[in-house]
Structure formats: structure tokens, C-alpha cells
Amino acid sequence: MDNSNSRELLESTISGNSPLADIQNQTDTREIPLQRVGVKGLRYPVQVLDRADKTQNTTAEVSLFVNLPHHFKGTHMSRFIEIFHKHHKNLSMKHFLAMLEEIRVTLDAARAFGEMSFPFFMEKAAPVSGQKGMMVYDCTYEGSVSSENCRNAGREFFVSVAVPVTTVCPCSRAISEQGAHNQRGIVRVKIQCVAHNKCTSFFWIEDIIAIVEKSASSALYSLLKREDEKYVTEYAYNNPRFVEDLVREVYLGIVQFGLSKKEGFPWFSIEAENFESIHNHSAFACAEYRSLKG
Amino acid sequence: MDNSNSRELLESTISGNSPLADIQNQTDTREIPLQRVGVKGLRYPVQVLDRADKTQNTTAEVSLFVNLPHHFKGTHMSRFIEIFHKHHKNLSMKHFLAMLEEIRVTLDAARAFGEMSFPFFMEKAAPVSGQKGMMVYDCTYEGSVSSENCRNAGREFFVSVAVPVTTVCPCSRAISEQGAHNQRGIVRVKIQCVAHNKCTSFFWIEDIIAIVEKSASSALYSLLKREDEKYVTEYAYNNPRFVEDLVREVYLGIVQFGLSKKEGFPWFSIEAENFESIHNHSAFACAEYRSLKG
Amino acid sequence: MDNSNSRELLESTISGNSPLADIQNQTDTREIPLQRVGVKGLRYPVQVLDRADKTQNTTAEVSLFVNLPHHFKGTHMSRFIEIFHKHHKNLSMKHFLAMLEEIRVTLDAARAFGEMSFPFFMEKAAPVSGQKGMMVYDCTYEGSVSSENCRNAGREFFVSVAVPVTTVCPCSRAISEQGAHNQRGIVRVKIQCVAHNKCTSFFWIEDIIAIVEKSASSALYSLLKREDEKYVTEYAYNNPRFVEDLVREVYLGIVQFGLSKKEGFPWFSIEAENFESIHNHSAFACAEYRSLKG
Amino acid sequence: MDNSNSRELLESTISGNSPLADIQNQTDTREIPLQRVGVKGLRYPVQVLDRADKTQNTTAEVSLFVNLPHHFKGTHMSRFIEIFHKHHKNLSMKHFLAMLEEIRVTLDAARAFGEMSFPFFMEKAAPVSGQKGMMVYDCTYEGSVSSENCRNAGREFFVSVAVPVTTVCPCSRAISEQGAHNQRGIVRVKIQCVAHNKCTSFFWIEDIIAIVEKSASSALYSLLKREDEKYVTEYAYNNPRFVEDLVREVYLGIVQFGLSKKEGFPWFSIEAENFESIHNHSAFACAEYRSLKG
């Protein structure tokens, strides 16, 4: 569906003059504003920032929306793609918001929204042998921009990072003569770093990953040699964590990290899910932080 | 991880007396309450209500949580399963909330939350031949209960229904000499039917499905004979709908339906996604309704 | 697309001078037989056999196909649904093949194929406390039937069962002073139980599950109390298994089980995948067995 | 699990009188060779070849295996990662096989296998306006190499490409007064381009995509303006295709293309799945080709 131009043609077809007018008139009677209208599930190669190499080539799934006032029948779907296509080789957090603002202005909307999910890769050295392999962390940008006339005007930006970890169960360890059940878990951190146009200092995705990995029983690695496996097993056994502990440790780490950057984050949330090795379901915990300053 | 009992043992192991006390004391210093702690991804056979046959056997994926005050180290994971197991053969909307209340009381929590996603099946007759096949609609219950001491005390309950439909693009139809692109789309309706303990009148999932299917270019069927396919093709061509139209038509239908039941729904949302037949991404629109009475 | 009837209509239309007449002629020239044509992704409530309760209500995703000789342009899609709809309340392994045979004959095909995937639920008692919860095992039927004129005529039937388990790494255990990494793994067993019309004796899905669970470091449970968790942790620690061991133990178990039923299975395969708790990828092993008698 | 080194340690441990010594002995008695042992679900950034830009940065999910003779207890999991890590920036079809050969030799195995799935991106111009957007095609490499002593020695290589398309139903069009149901479909082509060390001439993934898109009712685009949407709608309406037609047209195209490259492909398969706009399931067809020369 390309409402953008087909409607212009419709107009000229139907009334012989200015685009969209007739169809727009038809919608007046329903009086229902739409919070979001746009495209979803668009897949693109993109470039994001990366501390080690400056930029990183990866692949993304993207959704782009604008709000639609009640008196407009539809939006211009093809223009989202046109604008995203121009920007896909430069999608730092900052440029992502600039891209959304261009969408908002081009589509003459009060607000524009965007989500972009992508695997973020980091080379990581094994803890003893130092051998290197790639780790992957699924990340998401979520942003919105609005015109000055909007209630709650301004820009908002959130970064989510999913960090896989090991967790050793403290109870299993305490009650068992030997061993302790442990498993892969995943911690999803979502941080608001722009609120009402006010931006917290810049931070790297790598910083968040480090906080989470330090809070778990152990970090994961793609490549572990003998001496590494021994180290990781023993380290994890000596650092048992409930899923609840994991959330709280990450919480404390993010608060502290936020305060080290100007004035702290206005909002963040943490979810931890353990793919229990003794059950066929997950153990889950989450917490949310909201700054009193906000 | 079974914190429920292992912690009791831990206690007696560690201090020789009352369960959990020492470990709970350790957590005091972090002072981080957790919004939700519990189990996720539990799969169970369940029974729900069904207008045609009274009950329907289906299968569900379930998440169950309680809040965890900052001074408790962990929750009792096995008790969620014990209670759900008792109730899985009777999970009407009403009993789902009763089950959550039992979890809340058993775990001595201020709030309990639950989500249950399941395919809901309906036998559906083809529009001309009348031949019958099964259609499936993915549904979700989301509920929460809280103690009287909670801020925003009371019960809340939401039902979501995903209804697949056909949409014919009005623009493509208008600008093309023949034909019009059309595709499968999916409409996700989420309705709050209990707010602050106040329940709107009972309704059937089947009612919501009917509203959505009437709002689309055409309903879908699992079984269509020659005469049905002709009917459906022509009916859809004569009822073109943008994804935006779809959301607005369903919106009007839900408002009207809500008003026909006592006093309307306090809140609902509608999302429509078209799996565009000419693109490799989706067109998307959504709207949200909130009663002024609420 | 309902080729079944629309093509009949096409025929009568074409007997005039329809624009599609040429297309029908074109198929003659392409001379390409299609191995499988039919419907995929059909979701239905079904009933299968169950040792504890005789029948089990569950939900399935189904694919149904026939072969299509080169001189036919298309198949009759709606008839697959008609026939499956008649049979969905009685889908034992035996009736599944009878249903396929009805499809084959109705569609006048040399061969018919079917796949049906469904969660299979079993109530399972915890090893010490005896408390009960439901476990789920994802199963698949795959069958084919053919006319007597076919090369390799006869019926074939395969059952697949996916059994989640715990595995404790023998190496991690051996090299570490304390603890051992362990994780959830999944073992997928696929057994041919009908070959060339010759059926091995009947067996229960429950039998296969028992063989796999016995071969792992430990079975999984949905409900474990304190004493169970201790038992499971220690039992697993004392039964470490590489992913390779797991496959071999299951292999031996299936061979032995097959021989206890008449004359053994003609073919089976075993895949094991460990969701490594110290890596973000899986360890994998597989083996395949083929009877020399076959 | 890192069997590679931990096993070496095990050995030295066992040379004392480790509890694992018995286990090693047990493997001798089981006498079960494993077809494949290795790592699965590894995610990496990779570079592949691209006609427009020479190389393309994308992201991949990778599985790497070797066979394991019955007298070995386990394989060396970390070495797969070491070798893949060295090669991930240069994974043309040819180098992928060289990487597998390095794995085979390093692990002293008779055979090595690899699969790598990745999105392949192509900039594509709209048919009338010429405006450009990115299209994505999910591709897979599958390769195996074997030592000269193996039965069926040599190298094999397969490329799979999934191409999304539009299909207009010929029946719906013929029987309806106006319109015709159409939908997004996906065609999966898998081509063997190396068999028994004999390589067919080099080809581009882009060539296969072109053959499939030409065989459908229409290609898909990420960006279509008014004049493009009209063109695409009318073009598709004038090129109706059953799912069976789609498979046969692609089949003919691949045969012809193969013959244009030296002596044709030894084997290929084609699957087409239509996400029917009037049903909630798919229509499916497939065909397989095997060269008589093979």
C-alpha cells in the first residue's frame, strides 16, 4: 500500500484537482485519531557506533510510525522508506532521532516514532587463555520526536540491550552435597537516555553489557579453552545468583553508572529470565526505576 | 530454582531454626523492590469458555508473577505451579482472577499478575456453501489482583484477541485498471473488562471476533468451495480498507458493543498489521481508547 | 486459492472461450511433476492417544499434501480441509494414516503425505515429594500412503518426540574444584514405525520419553519442592553427560526397546542440543540408525 | 562444554585414577558412530560476495559439525569457533568450503559439515519511478568436505535463497466479476553447485533471485510510488499464478540457467508457499530435480 502517491492520483482521478482532499473528507465523520501509523518489519543493513572500531556493520529490523490526526484518512507509507534509506548507513543514537525528525516534518505529523532492533557484536577474550571470539547482544533503539505544539513535546530515546549470562542457583548449591543447577539466562536492560529533549551524557552499549556481565554468576563466551572452562565453572559456583539477585545487582550497577554520567538516567527497567536447567519453563524477575527528578 | 522450599532448608541448615530469615536479612541493604517475580513460559493444557460448546479444550503458555518487597530476597517459585495445576481445567476469565488471588494470598504478596496465551478455535461455515472448517484466533488473558492496602487496589483484567482478515487496498483498486493488491492482515484487539474491581458485563471472545471480521474487507475461512471463493473475492473487492480504516472501523464497533453491555469498556486498544502483498514489510496502524468515566 | 471447485468452473467457463484456456494448455508442455502440493500451517484442535487417560485433547499444526503428476495444473486445496475436519477428533497414529489414505483416494493421487505437530502433555510426579505438575513434549507425526502402482508402494509412518532434559558437563566437573556447568538440553527422537506397510508393534509416546529421560543427567519437572531440588541436583551431578553421550545412551535405549517390540524399528534418528550455560550457542550431536533387515 | 582441552586434561587426570576413567572405557563398548557433532546457533558478523559492491557485510547464524567415529567419546567444541573466527570476514562460497576443510583436518575427522544462514540485501529500483530501496533475501550455505578415504568422498555445496513474491490466484480471477485474491508468497530455491568435487560454474545469488521474481505474478519492492503501485497491481493481475505454476516456472528457469553455465546443476529443489489472503493457512508446492548425469 502506498497511500502517499496513490492518494494524490485518486484525488486527481476523482475530483480532477488537489490530492487527497475528497478521501480526507470522507474520514471526518469517524473522528478517531490514530496514535501510530506506518511501516513494520522492514529489514535493512545498518551501521551503528562501536567503541572498538568506531562503526559496526550489522542488520536491523525497523518500524517507523507517525501519529495520524482524526481528520486524515491515511499516511504516506513510501516516504518512511525513502527517508530511512537515506540514513541507514549512519544510525548512531543521535542520528536515529534526526532521521525520525525528518520523517515527522516530511509527513507533516505532530509526532514520529521509531524502533530498530539489531544484533550488536563484540569481540571478547576468554578469561584465562585470552583467546578471542565474537559475542552477540540483541539491542533495540526506541525513539520519538514531537513538534513544539504537542503536549509532552520533545524527544525521547531508549536503548535496550539483551545480555546472556550464566546463573548458578544459590539454593541448589546450599542444599546439595555437590554441584548446583545453573543455566543460561538473559538480562534485558532498557534505559531512557533522552527525556523531554534533555539528554544524559553519551554512553556505550559496551558499558551496559559490562555492568550486566559483572552482576551475573558468570559472563558467557563463544570460545573457552580448558583453563577458561575451569575458571568459569569455579567462578560461577562461587557467585551464585537468584534471578532476583541478578535484577538487583544490575539495578545498582545502572544507578551508579548513571550517576557517573552527569545526573543519572531518568528511567530504566531490568528484566531477567533464567532458562532453568531443571524445569521446562523460566524463572523471571523485573524492576523499574524512575528518577524523582523526572 | 525452587526458592520456596530450598530456602526453608537453607535457613535450617544455616541457622538451625526458622526458614529464610538469614537470607532475607542479607538482602535488606539493597533496598530494591521487584515489580514482578515468578515463572514464565509454562505450557499447560487448559479449558476455557466457549459459546458453542460451553467449554473448549486448548493449550496455553502461562506466566505468573507476584511483586516482591525490597526486604525479601526471593519468591517461592514452586507454589505458582502448585496453584495453577489445581485450576488448569477451569480457566474462565472469572476463575483466572480467582486463581491469581489464591497465588497472591499463598505467597503473602501485595499483588499477583498472570498472563495466559492460547489458541481459541471456532467452527465457521463458508459464506455460500455453508461447509464447515475450524478457524483459530490467538487470545491472551492478562490479569492482576492486589490487596486492599495497595495503591490502586483491586482487580484488573484484559482480554486480547488476534483476528486474521483480508484487506483490499483502496488506492491500488482506484488507480489500477483491473485488480487491487490485497493480503492477509491481523487485527489485535485488547479490551479491559475489569478495572478497579468494577467488571463490565460478561462478553464472549466470539463477539469481538465478529466485530473485527465485519470491519475488514473480508473474513478468512479454512474451507472455501468454488462459490465461496467467488463470493469472498468480490465481497472483498467491494469493501476496500486501508490498515487505518480497519483500525477505525473496529474502534467504532468496540465502542458500540461496549455501550450495549452496561456502561462501556474503560479502556481498549486496536492494532492492525497488513502483511502487504507488494512489499516485504507490513503496514501498521493502532489506536487506543480510554473512557472519560474511568 | 480453492483450485478444487474453481477449476471445475474454469472448465465450464473455458468450454466457452475463457482467457484461462490457454493457461491450462501450457501446463501440458512444462512436463514437471510436483512431489508435493497441498496445505501448510493449518491449526486445529485434535485428539491423540494417551496412556494415562486414553485420549488427550491438544492443539496441532498440520500440513497435508499429495503428489501432482505433470499433466495436472493444480490440486484441490479445499478437499484436504474437508477430510481433515472429519477426522480431527480421532488422530491416533493408525487413524492418521487412514485419513491420509482418504485424501489420496479423494484427490485421485498416487501418494499422500501428512505432518502434524502437537504438544503432548503428561502429568509427572516430583522424584521425592511426589507432587504433580504437567510436562510438555513437542511431537510430530509424519506419514505417507501410496497406491499399489507406486514405486516403493505402501505406507510409512514416523513419530518424533522432543524431550527436554538436564545435562551436566563431565569435563567441567572433572577439571573444576567445585561445581560443573549444566544446562537444559533437548533430545529429538524420530522413529519410523511403519515401513512398506509393515508395522512394528504399537508403542506409546510415553515409552520414548522415559528412555530419553533415563539417558540424561536428569529429567526435568514443572514442580520441584526442596527435597526434590536437592535430589535432582545431586542425581544430575552424579550422572554427567556430554551431548555425545546423551545421543549414544538414547540410541542404545531405542534399539533395545525396538527389539522388545517384535523385531525392532527399521529406522530412527536422534538429535541432542545443549543450550550451553557458559556459551551463547548450542552443543549438538546426532546419530542415525537403519536396520540391516530393511 | 569445551571437550577439546578439558579432555586432554581428563586424560592426564585419568592417568591417575580419575572417576571418569570408566566412562572413557564405556564408550568403547557402545560402538555408535555419530554422524554429526559440533556447535549450533553461533551468531557472527560475516562478509559474503555481492555483485554490486563486491562484498556485503551481513550477519549470520552458523552450525559447524564433524563426524565422530564410534571409538571417540567426544569432539573438540572450541576449535570450531577458533577456525570460524579466523574466516568470518571472507565467506564466499569457495572460502566456506576451505574453512570446512580446515575444521576437518584440525579435528582429524573424516567429514566436516557447515551451515550458514544470513540475510542478503540488494538495492532494488521501483519499476516505474526508479526509486531505490533495500530488499532482503534469506540465504543459506550448506557444505561438506570429506577425506579421500570416505565413501562418497569429495566436496558438496548447496546454496538456498528465499525470495518473497506476489501471487495472484488464477481461479479467483477467472470466477470473480472483479478483483482476484492475491498475497505474499515465498519461494525457497536450493541448488547444489558442487557435487563430488565437481563444481558447476560460479553464479550469483542475484541470478537466482531474478529467475524467481520473473516467475511470480510480481516481484516485491520496499519502496513503491504511485505510478509503481499501479504498474505492479496491473502487472500482477495480468500474470496470475497458482503456487504450482510458480514452482514449475522457477523449475524451468533454473534448468535453463544451469545449462547456460557449463553443464547444468546436478540437483536442485524448489518450494513455494503462499500466505493465502483468504485463508489462515498456506498453499504449498514443491519439486525436486536430479540430473541424470549425476
Short mmCIF file of C-alpha atoms in Angstrom, two decimals, chain B residues 25 27 38 57 120 133 164 185 210 212 218 223 282:
data_model
loop_
_atom_site.label_atom_id
_atom_site.label_comp_id
_atom_site.label_asym_id
_atom_site.label_seq_id
_atom_site.Cartn_x
_atom_site.Cartn_y
_atom_site.Cartn_z
CA ASN B 25 18.28 -10.23 56.20
CA THR B 27 19.01 -8.54 51.16
CA GLY B 38 7.73 -15.59 39.10
CA ASN B 57 -10.01 -27.74 25.41
CA PHE B 120 -9.12 -20.26 20.57
CA GLY B 133 -13.93 -25.77 8.99
CA PRO B 164 -6.71 -12.61 10.83
CA GLY B 185 -3.73 -8.87 7.86
CA ALA B 210 -17.40 -10.91 14.81
CA VAL B 212 -13.33 -7.40 13.62
CA SER B 218 -13.42 -9.92 4.25
CA LEU B 223 -12.64 -24.10 3.90
CA SER B 282 3.91 -4.68 6.99
#
